[in-house]
Coordinates of C-alpha atoms (C1' of nucleotides) in Angstrom, one line a residue:
Chain K
M1 CA 75.5 55.5 102.8
P2 CA 77.9 57.1 100.3
E3 CA 81.0 55.2 99.5
S4 CA 84.4 56.4 100.6
P5 CA 86.1 58.3 97.8
F6 CA 89.4 56.9 99.0
R7 CA 90.6 53.6 97.9
T8 CA 90.9 51.8 101.2
R9 CA 92.4 48.6 102.5
P10 CA 89.9 45.9 102.9
G11 CA 87.9 46.2 106.0
R12 CA 89.3 49.5 107.0
N13 CA 87.7 52.7 106.0
A14 CA 89.1 56.2 105.9
A15 CA 86.6 57.6 108.3
T16 CA 83.0 57.2 109.2
P17 CA 80.9 59.1 106.6
G18 CA 79.0 61.8 108.2
A19 CA 75.2 62.3 107.9
S20 CA 74.1 64.7 105.2
M21 CA 74.2 67.6 107.6
S22 CA 76.2 70.5 106.3
G23 CA 77.8 73.5 108.0
P24 CA 81.3 74.4 109.0
E25 CA 81.8 71.0 110.5
A26 CA 81.6 69.5 107.0
E27 CA 84.8 71.3 106.0
E28 CA 86.6 70.1 109.0
R29 CA 85.3 66.6 108.5
V30 CA 86.8 66.5 105.0
V31 CA 90.1 67.9 106.1
S32 CA 90.5 65.5 109.0
A33 CA 89.3 62.6 106.9
V34 CA 92.0 63.3 104.3
V35 CA 94.6 63.9 106.9
E36 CA 93.8 60.7 108.6
A37 CA 93.8 58.8 105.4
I38 CA 97.2 60.2 104.5
L39 CA 98.5 59.5 108.0
G40 CA 97.2 55.9 107.8
H41 CA 98.8 55.4 104.4
R42 CA 95.3 54.8 102.9
I43 CA 95.7 57.2 100.1
A44 CA 98.8 57.3 97.9
P45 CA 100.4 60.5 96.9
G46 CA 99.2 61.6 93.4
T47 CA 95.7 60.3 94.0
R48 CA 93.2 62.7 92.5
L49 CA 90.5 64.1 94.8
I50 CA 87.3 64.9 93.0
E51 CA 85.2 67.6 94.6
R52 CA 81.8 66.0 94.0
E53 CA 82.9 62.7 95.4
L54 CA 84.3 64.3 98.5
A55 CA 81.1 66.3 98.8
N56 CA 78.8 63.2 98.6
Y57 CA 81.1 61.4 101.0
A58 CA 81.1 64.1 103.6
G59 CA 77.5 65.1 103.1
A60 CA 78.6 68.6 102.3
S61 CA 78.4 71.1 99.5
R62 CA 81.2 71.6 97.0
S63 CA 82.0 75.0 98.6
A64 CA 82.8 73.4 101.9
I65 CA 85.0 70.8 100.1
R66 CA 86.7 73.6 98.2
N67 CA 87.6 75.4 101.4
G68 CA 88.8 72.2 102.9
L69 CA 91.0 71.5 99.9
L70 CA 92.5 75.0 100.1
T71 CA 93.3 74.4 103.8
L72 CA 95.0 71.1 102.9
A73 CA 96.9 72.8 100.0
H74 CA 98.2 75.4 102.4
A75 CA 99.4 72.7 104.7
G76 CA 101.2 71.1 101.8
L77 CA 99.2 67.9 101.8
V78 CA 97.4 68.4 98.5
E79 CA 98.3 70.2 95.4
L80 CA 95.9 72.3 93.5
S81 CA 96.3 73.1 89.8
P82 CA 93.9 75.5 88.1
N83 CA 91.1 73.8 86.1
K84 CA 92.7 70.4 86.9
G85 CA 91.7 69.9 90.5
A86 CA 93.3 68.5 93.6
T87 CA 95.7 65.6 94.1
I88 CA 97.4 64.3 97.2
A89 CA 100.8 66.0 97.2
M90 CA 103.8 64.1 95.9
C91 CA 107.1 64.9 97.5
S92 CA 110.2 64.7 95.3
P93 CA 113.3 63.4 97.0
E94 CA 114.6 66.9 97.2
E95 CA 111.5 68.1 99.0
A96 CA 111.8 65.2 101.3
R97 CA 115.3 66.2 102.1
Q98 CA 114.2 69.7 102.8
I99 CA 111.4 68.6 105.1
F100 CA 113.8 66.5 107.1
E101 CA 116.3 69.4 107.2
A102 CA 113.6 71.7 108.4
R103 CA 112.5 69.3 111.1
I104 CA 116.1 68.8 112.3
V105 CA 116.8 72.5 112.8
I106 CA 113.4 73.5 114.1
E107 CA 113.1 70.7 116.5
A108 CA 116.7 71.3 117.7
S109 CA 115.7 74.9 118.5
V110 CA 112.6 73.7 120.3
L111 CA 114.5 71.2 122.4
D112 CA 117.1 73.9 123.2
I113 CA 114.3 76.2 124.5
L114 CA 112.5 73.4 126.3
A115 CA 115.7 72.3 128.1
R116 CA 115.8 75.7 129.7
T117 CA 112.1 75.9 130.6
L118 CA 110.9 72.4 131.3
D119 CA 109.1 72.2 134.7
E120 CA 107.9 69.3 136.8
A121 CA 104.5 69.2 135.1
G122 CA 106.0 69.1 131.6
R123 CA 108.5 66.4 132.7
A124 CA 105.6 64.3 134.0
R125 CA 103.7 64.6 130.7
L126 CA 106.7 63.5 128.8
D127 CA 107.3 60.5 131.0
A128 CA 103.7 59.5 130.9
F129 CA 103.8 59.8 127.1
I130 CA 106.9 57.7 126.8
D131 CA 105.3 55.0 128.9
E132 CA 102.1 55.1 126.7
E133 CA 104.2 54.9 123.6
H134 CA 106.2 52.0 124.9
A135 CA 103.0 50.2 126.0
A136 CA 101.4 50.5 122.6
Y137 CA 104.6 49.2 121.0
E138 CA 104.9 46.3 123.3
A139 CA 101.2 45.3 122.8
G140 CA 101.7 45.3 119.1
R141 CA 99.2 48.1 118.5
M142 CA 101.4 49.3 115.6
E143 CA 99.1 51.9 114.2
E144 CA 98.7 53.6 117.5
A145 CA 102.4 53.3 118.2
R146 CA 103.2 55.0 115.0
H147 CA 100.7 57.7 115.8
L148 CA 102.1 58.3 119.2
S149 CA 105.6 58.3 117.8
R150 CA 104.7 61.2 115.6
R151 CA 102.8 62.9 118.5
F152 CA 105.9 62.8 120.6
H153 CA 107.7 65.4 118.5
L154 CA 104.6 67.5 118.5
L155 CA 104.3 67.3 122.3
V156 CA 107.9 68.5 122.7
A157 CA 107.0 71.5 120.5
E158 CA 103.9 72.2 122.5
L159 CA 105.7 72.1 125.8
S160 CA 108.2 74.6 124.5
G161 CA 105.4 77.1 124.7
N162 CA 105.8 78.6 121.2
D163 CA 102.7 78.2 119.2
V164 CA 104.3 79.4 116.0
L165 CA 107.0 76.9 116.1
T166 CA 104.5 74.2 117.1
G167 CA 102.5 75.0 114.1
F168 CA 105.5 74.6 111.8
V169 CA 106.3 71.3 113.5
R170 CA 102.8 70.1 113.1
D171 CA 102.8 70.9 109.4
L172 CA 106.1 69.1 108.8
I173 CA 105.0 66.0 110.8
N174 CA 101.7 65.8 108.8
R175 CA 103.7 65.7 105.6
Q176 CA 105.8 62.8 106.8
P177 CA 103.6 60.1 105.3
L178 CA 103.9 61.7 101.9
L179 CA 107.6 61.0 101.8
S180 CA 107.2 57.2 101.4
W181 CA 104.5 55.7 99.4
T182 CA 104.9 52.2 100.8
R183 CA 101.8 51.2 102.6
E184 CA 103.4 49.7 105.6
V185 CA 106.4 51.5 106.9
R186 CA 108.8 49.2 108.6
Q187 CA 108.2 49.7 112.3
S188 CA 111.2 47.9 113.7
R189 CA 113.2 50.8 115.0
F190 CA 110.4 53.2 115.2
C191 CA 109.8 52.8 118.9
G192 CA 112.0 49.8 119.4
N193 CA 115.0 51.9 120.1
D194 CA 114.4 54.3 123.0
A195 CA 115.5 57.4 121.1
H196 CA 112.6 59.3 122.6
K197 CA 113.3 58.2 126.1
R198 CA 116.9 59.3 125.8
I199 CA 115.8 62.7 124.5
V200 CA 113.6 63.2 127.5
E201 CA 116.4 62.2 129.8
A202 CA 118.7 64.8 128.2
L203 CA 116.0 67.3 128.6
A204 CA 115.5 66.5 132.2
R205 CA 119.3 67.0 132.7
G206 CA 118.8 70.5 131.1
D207 CA 121.2 69.4 128.4
G208 CA 119.5 71.0 125.4
A209 CA 122.4 70.5 123.1
E210 CA 122.5 66.8 123.7
A211 CA 118.8 66.5 123.3
A212 CA 119.0 68.2 120.0
R213 CA 121.9 66.0 118.9
L214 CA 119.9 62.9 119.8
N215 CA 116.9 64.1 118.0
T216 CA 118.9 65.0 114.9
E217 CA 120.4 61.5 114.9
H218 CA 117.0 60.0 115.3
L219 CA 115.6 62.0 112.4
R220 CA 118.5 61.2 110.2
E221 CA 118.0 57.5 110.8
L222 CA 114.3 57.9 110.0
E223 CA 115.3 59.6 106.7
R224 CA 117.7 56.8 105.9
E225 CA 115.0 54.1 106.5
L226 CA 112.6 56.1 104.4
R227 CA 115.0 56.3 101.5
T228 CA 115.6 52.6 101.4
D229 CA 111.9 51.9 101.6
R230 CA 111.4 54.3 98.7
E231 CA 114.0 52.6 96.6
S232 CA 112.8 49.1 97.2
A233 CA 109.2 50.3 96.5
L234 CA 110.4 51.7 93.2
K235 CA 111.9 48.3 92.2
T236 CA 108.7 46.3 93.0
V237 CA 106.2 48.8 91.8
G238 CA 105.0 46.6 89.0
A239 CA 104.2 43.7 91.3
E240 CA 101.7 45.3 93.6
D241 CA 98.0 45.0 93.6
A242 CA 96.7 48.0 91.8
D243 CA 93.3 47.8 93.5
E244 CA 94.7 48.2 97.0
V245 CA 97.3 50.9 96.4
P246 CA 96.2 53.5 93.8
R247 CA 99.0 54.4 91.6
P248 CA 99.7 58.1 91.2
R249 CA 98.2 59.3 87.9
P250 CA 100.5 61.6 86.0
G251 CA 99.2 65.0 85.2
Chain X
M1 CA 86.1 103.6 89.9
P2 CA 85.4 101.9 93.1
E3 CA 86.8 103.4 96.3
S4 CA 89.4 101.6 98.3
P5 CA 87.9 99.6 101.1
F6 CA 91.0 100.4 103.2
R7 CA 91.3 103.7 105.0
T8 CA 94.3 105.1 103.5
R9 CA 96.7 107.9 104.1
P10 CA 95.9 111.0 102.1
G11 CA 97.3 110.8 98.6
R12 CA 98.4 107.2 98.9
N13 CA 96.2 104.4 97.9
A14 CA 96.5 100.7 98.9
A15 CA 96.7 99.6 95.3
T16 CA 95.4 100.4 91.9
P17 CA 91.9 99.1 91.7
G18 CA 91.6 96.5 88.9
A19 CA 89.1 96.6 86.1
S20 CA 86.0 94.7 86.6
M21 CA 87.5 91.7 85.0
S22 CA 87.3 88.6 87.1
G23 CA 89.1 85.3 87.2
P24 CA 91.8 83.7 89.2
E25 CA 93.8 86.9 89.1
A26 CA 91.1 88.6 91.2
E27 CA 91.8 86.4 94.2
E28 CA 95.5 87.2 93.9
R29 CA 94.8 90.8 93.5
V30 CA 92.9 91.0 96.8
V31 CA 95.5 88.9 98.6
S32 CA 98.4 91.1 97.4
A33 CA 96.5 94.3 97.9
V34 CA 95.8 93.3 101.5
V35 CA 99.3 92.1 102.1
E36 CA 100.7 95.3 100.6
A37 CA 98.4 97.4 102.7
I38 CA 99.5 95.6 105.8
L39 CA 103.1 95.9 104.9
G40 CA 102.7 99.6 104.2
H41 CA 101.0 100.1 107.5
R42 CA 97.9 101.4 105.7
I43 CA 95.5 99.1 107.5
A44 CA 95.6 98.7 111.2
P45 CA 95.3 95.4 112.9
G46 CA 91.7 94.8 114.0
T47 CA 90.2 96.5 110.9
R48 CA 87.2 94.6 109.7
L49 CA 87.2 93.5 106.1
I50 CA 83.9 93.3 104.4
E51 CA 83.5 90.9 101.5
R52 CA 81.3 93.0 99.4
E53 CA 83.5 96.0 99.7
L54 CA 86.6 94.0 98.7
A55 CA 84.7 92.5 95.9
N56 CA 83.6 95.8 94.5
Y57 CA 87.1 97.2 95.0
A58 CA 88.9 94.3 93.2
G59 CA 86.2 93.9 90.6
A60 CA 85.7 90.3 91.6
S61 CA 82.9 88.2 92.9
R62 CA 82.5 87.4 96.6
S63 CA 83.7 83.8 96.0
A64 CA 87.1 85.0 94.9
I65 CA 87.3 87.3 97.8
R66 CA 86.4 84.5 100.1
N67 CA 89.2 82.3 98.8
G68 CA 91.6 85.1 99.2
L69 CA 90.6 85.7 102.8
L70 CA 91.0 82.0 103.5
T71 CA 94.5 82.2 102.1
L72 CA 95.3 85.3 104.2
A73 CA 93.9 83.6 107.2
H74 CA 96.2 80.6 106.7
A75 CA 99.1 83.0 106.5
G76 CA 98.1 84.4 109.8
L77 CA 97.4 87.9 108.4
V78 CA 93.6 87.9 108.9
E79 CA 91.4 86.3 111.4
L80 CA 88.2 84.6 110.4
S81 CA 85.4 84.0 112.9
P82 CA 82.3 82.2 111.8
N83 CA 79.3 84.4 110.9
K84 CA 81.3 87.4 111.9
G85 CA 83.7 87.9 109.1
A86 CA 87.3 88.8 108.6
T87 CA 89.5 91.2 110.4
I88 CA 93.2 92.1 110.1
A89 CA 94.9 89.9 112.6
M90 CA 96.0 91.4 115.9
C91 CA 99.0 90.0 117.6
S92 CA 99.2 89.9 121.3
P93 CA 102.5 90.7 122.9
E94 CA 102.9 87.1 123.6
E95 CA 102.4 86.2 120.0
A96 CA 104.8 88.9 119.0
R97 CA 107.4 87.4 121.3
Q98 CA 106.8 84.0 119.8
I99 CA 107.1 85.3 116.2
F100 CA 110.5 86.9 117.1
E101 CA 111.6 83.8 118.8
A102 CA 110.7 81.7 115.8
R103 CA 112.5 84.1 113.4
I104 CA 115.6 84.0 115.6
V105 CA 115.9 80.2 115.7
I106 CA 114.9 79.6 112.1
E107 CA 117.0 82.3 110.6
A108 CA 119.9 81.1 112.7
S109 CA 119.6 77.7 111.2
V110 CA 119.3 79.1 107.8
L111 CA 122.5 81.2 108.2
D112 CA 124.3 78.2 109.5
I113 CA 123.3 76.2 106.4
L114 CA 124.1 79.1 104.1
A115 CA 127.6 79.6 105.6
R116 CA 128.5 76.1 104.5
T117 CA 127.0 76.3 101.0
L118 CA 127.3 79.9 99.9
D119 CA 128.9 80.1 96.5
E120 CA 130.2 83.0 94.4
A121 CA 126.9 83.7 92.7
G122 CA 125.1 83.8 96.0
R123 CA 127.8 86.1 97.5
A124 CA 127.4 88.4 94.6
R125 CA 123.6 88.6 95.0
L126 CA 124.0 89.4 98.6
D127 CA 126.5 92.1 98.0
A128 CA 124.3 93.7 95.3
F129 CA 121.4 93.6 97.6
I130 CA 123.2 95.3 100.4
D131 CA 124.2 98.0 98.0
E132 CA 120.7 98.5 96.8
E133 CA 119.4 98.6 100.3
H134 CA 122.0 101.1 101.3
A135 CA 121.3 103.3 98.3
A136 CA 117.6 103.4 99.0
Y137 CA 118.3 104.4 102.5
E138 CA 120.7 107.1 101.6
A139 CA 118.3 108.5 99.0
G140 CA 115.6 108.7 101.7
R141 CA 113.3 106.3 99.9
M142 CA 112.2 105.0 103.2
E143 CA 109.3 102.8 102.1
E144 CA 111.6 101.0 99.6
A145 CA 114.3 100.8 102.2
R146 CA 112.0 99.2 104.7
H147 CA 110.8 96.8 102.0
L148 CA 114.3 95.8 101.0
S149 CA 115.2 95.4 104.7
R150 CA 112.6 92.8 105.0
R151 CA 113.5 91.2 101.8
F152 CA 117.1 90.7 102.9
H153 CA 116.0 88.1 105.4
L154 CA 114.0 86.3 102.8
L155 CA 116.9 86.4 100.3
V156 CA 119.1 84.7 102.9
A157 CA 116.5 82.0 103.3
E158 CA 116.2 81.5 99.6
L159 CA 119.9 81.2 99.1
S160 CA 120.0 78.5 101.7
G161 CA 118.2 76.4 99.1
N162 CA 115.5 75.1 101.5
D163 CA 112.1 76.0 100.2
V164 CA 110.3 74.8 103.3
L165 CA 112.3 77.0 105.6
T166 CA 112.0 79.8 103.2
G167 CA 108.2 79.5 103.3
F168 CA 108.3 79.7 107.1
V169 CA 110.5 82.8 107.0
R170 CA 108.2 84.4 104.5
D171 CA 105.2 83.9 106.6
L172 CA 106.9 85.3 109.7
I173 CA 108.2 88.3 107.8
N174 CA 104.8 89.1 106.4
R175 CA 103.3 89.1 109.9
Q176 CA 105.9 91.6 111.1
P177 CA 103.8 94.7 110.4
L178 CA 101.1 93.4 112.6
L179 CA 103.3 93.6 115.6
S180 CA 103.3 97.3 115.9
W181 CA 100.3 99.4 115.0
T182 CA 102.1 102.7 114.8
R183 CA 101.8 104.1 111.4
E184 CA 105.4 105.2 110.9
V185 CA 107.9 102.8 112.4
R186 CA 111.0 104.7 113.4
Q187 CA 113.5 104.0 110.6
S188 CA 116.6 105.3 112.3
R189 CA 118.4 102.1 113.0
F190 CA 116.6 100.0 110.4
C191 CA 119.2 100.3 107.8
G192 CA 121.3 103.0 109.4
N193 CA 123.4 100.4 111.2
D194 CA 125.0 98.0 108.9
A195 CA 123.7 94.9 110.6
H196 CA 122.9 93.2 107.3
K197 CA 126.4 94.0 105.9
R198 CA 128.1 92.5 108.9
I199 CA 126.0 89.4 108.6
V200 CA 127.0 89.0 104.9
E201 CA 130.6 89.4 105.9
A202 CA 130.4 86.7 108.5
L203 CA 128.7 84.5 105.9
A204 CA 131.5 85.2 103.4
R205 CA 134.0 84.1 106.1
G206 CA 132.0 80.9 106.4
D207 CA 131.4 81.7 110.0
G208 CA 127.8 80.6 110.4
A209 CA 127.7 80.9 114.1
E210 CA 128.8 84.5 114.1
A211 CA 126.3 85.3 111.3
A212 CA 123.6 83.7 113.4
R213 CA 124.7 85.6 116.5
L214 CA 124.6 88.9 114.6
N215 CA 121.2 88.2 113.2
T216 CA 119.8 87.3 116.6
E217 CA 121.2 90.5 118.0
H218 CA 119.7 92.4 115.1
L219 CA 116.3 90.9 115.6
R220 CA 116.4 91.4 119.4
E221 CA 117.0 95.1 118.8
L222 CA 114.1 95.2 116.3
E223 CA 111.9 93.6 118.9
R224 CA 113.0 96.2 121.5
E225 CA 112.2 99.1 119.2
L226 CA 108.9 97.6 118.4
R227 CA 108.0 97.2 122.0
T228 CA 108.8 100.8 122.9
D229 CA 106.9 102.0 119.8
R230 CA 103.9 99.9 121.0
E231 CA 104.0 101.3 124.5
S232 CA 104.2 104.9 123.4
A233 CA 101.4 104.3 120.9
L234 CA 99.2 103.0 123.7
K235 CA 99.8 106.2 125.7
T236 CA 98.8 108.5 122.8
V237 CA 96.1 106.5 121.3
G238 CA 93.4 109.0 122.1
A239 CA 95.2 111.9 120.4
E240 CA 95.4 110.5 116.9
D241 CA 93.3 111.4 113.9
A242 CA 90.6 108.7 113.6
D243 CA 90.2 109.3 109.9
E244 CA 93.7 108.4 109.0
V245 CA 94.3 105.4 111.2
P246 CA 91.3 103.2 111.7
R247 CA 91.0 102.1 115.2
P248 CA 90.5 98.4 115.8
R249 CA 86.9 97.7 116.4
P250 CA 86.3 95.3 119.2
G251 CA 84.4 92.1 118.4
Chain G
dT1 C1' 98.7 48.9 64.6
dA2 C1' 99.6 53.7 65.7
dA3 C1' 98.7 58.5 65.4
dG4 C1' 95.7 62.0 65.1
dT5 C1' 91.1 64.2 65.7
dA6 C1' 86.4 65.2 66.8
dA7 C1' 82.6 64.4 69.7
dA8 C1' 80.9 63.2 74.3
dG9 C1' 81.4 63.2 79.1
dA10 C1' 83.2 64.7 83.4
dT11 C1' 85.2 68.2 86.4
dT12 C1' 86.2 72.6 87.8
dG13 C1' 85.4 77.8 88.0
dT14 C1' 82.1 81.4 88.6
dC15 C1' 78.1 83.7 89.6
dA16 C1' 73.7 85.4 91.5
dA17 C1' 70.1 84.6 94.6
dC18 C1' 68.4 83.0 98.9
dA19 C1' 68.6 81.9 104.0
dA20 C1' 70.6 82.6 108.4
dA21 C1' 73.1 85.3 111.5
dA22 C1' 74.9 89.5 113.4
dA23 C1' 75.2 94.5 113.8
dT24 C1' 72.8 98.7 113.8
dT25 C1' 69.3 101.8 114.5
dG26 C1' 65.4 103.8 116.7
dG27 C1' 62.4 104.3 120.4
dA28 C1' 60.3 103.4 124.9
dA29 C1' 60.8 102.9 129.9
dC30 C1' 63.2 104.0 133.8
Chain A
dG1 C1' 71.1 110.4 130.3
dT2 C1' 71.1 105.5 130.4
dT3 C1' 69.4 100.9 129.5
dC4 C1' 66.8 97.7 127.4
dC5 C1' 64.3 95.7 123.6
dA6 C1' 62.4 95.2 119.0
dA7 C1' 62.6 96.3 114.0
dT8 C1' 65.6 97.1 110.3
dT9 C1' 69.6 96.8 107.8
dT10 C1' 73.8 94.8 106.8
dT11 C1' 76.8 91.0 106.3
dT12 C1' 77.9 86.3 106.1
dG13 C1' 76.9 81.3 104.7
dT14 C1' 75.0 78.1 101.4
dT15 C1' 73.0 76.3 97.5
dG16 C1' 72.2 75.2 92.8
dA17 C1' 72.8 76.3 88.1
dC18 C1' 75.5 77.5 84.2
dA19 C1' 79.9 78.3 81.5
dA20 C1' 84.6 77.1 80.7
dT21 C1' 88.0 73.7 80.7
dC22 C1' 90.0 69.4 80.8
dT23 C1' 89.7 64.2 80.0
dT24 C1' 88.1 60.3 77.9
dT25 C1' 86.2 57.8 74.2
dA26 C1' 85.3 56.5 69.6
dC27 C1' 86.4 57.0 65.1
dT28 C1' 89.1 58.0 60.9
dT29 C1' 93.3 57.8 58.3
dA30 C1' 97.8 56.6 57.1

DNA sequence: TAAGTAAAGATTGTCAACAAAAATTGGAAC
DNA sequence: GTTCCAATTTTTGTTGACAATCTTTACTTA
């Protein structure tokens, strides 16, 4: 069984390595493995991805890996430089700001659309989702809670019925974990506050402007938290265990 | 000299075929050739792209072509289906609606940002651009005018300083020609009305809301024109010269 | 010790050939 | 004339090998 090419936390692997079967699934396997690893904060930005290692890991040929990396690069999750290879993308503070700005304006538009078109079925899905999210949080299943918290914004986009905007939102959400390279993001206010719930209530009232305002506030708070996390991480960067969290290699 | 793989209008080629040199430029050459051909309405949506033909045309190997097609697929310009190959993407009316909706909301946000941040240099660039656009229109250089007309919306995004949103706008604009498959889009109101000029004026006043409103109106009119073009094209589809405009092949 | 340099190793970029799948062609039956 | 089916051709998918490039290592020199 090939070893995971990602440095992982002890007892937690990036994904189950596939058999050595190849095919179009192999490409997807690599893509989703990398995405999952990024989302789970198991790879740090700047980590170099080596084609051959990924190929062995996924039981695929280098061509499939190459395609997968191209896909990831287009999604902004990895950076490709000619003759140098692929690394997990690193977001500068400025890029992070732009991503948040983009999320704010696009999600505001989506909420505005949704407030006008939300039907009973959609409302029911949102309510059920909020309950599920709350339950995960209450039960202390933090990883799941964080996952659902991200999914909420995607669900809102999906319900708006615009696949194009939904795709943009998905890309932006997937890049979120690149913005902070601390392993464990503070979860306190993630789902503790009922920001999502209040957004849904505004939507149910048909008040798109208020829903957008709440969402904007919510994202701004997230951005603030992230920035403080980032700053504190920079201060203590020398004290961490290099084996657990791979440091970005320059160049 | 290899023949163009695109059916072209007489006396007008998709691009100058490159020498048989290979390399990373080959991939870009194919990508830009296809993009240009789509933008110039020289390939119809649904046209099948055959790897070997593209390879001969661009003087590249199939690998490079394959990467290029993947890039184009990510941008939504071609569709890839396994074992079947690549075709120029076809937009359903619903997709077209979604693309316009996305443009409307994203460009509105961009204009809102820009109204607050536009400086003298930016203002000057916009004015110069408007002049250039007008000049091209007056001189009857229609292809250039159409090109500049699209570039205007991109320039606005660029000036907003948000690369993420700019990328989204670029993708959306590039897909525009897929929405109508008539060869010659009626140009009458494209640059004839001074929609762009009025948008810039609103921006200069710092009135982002008005700029956004004007832009939305502008895009809605474009969408209306496109829809009528599309409908009339559907009526006369049997009467056209099959050699000039390749019909989409089903499957 | 530090800096510079050349060899060795590792990694990516490219290609051509082969295998698998799909599209086309031709012909037979109705 | 139309429909079905098999053989052929075309096209895509995959692999492995080789060349070009970058990175590391080891060594020399100041």
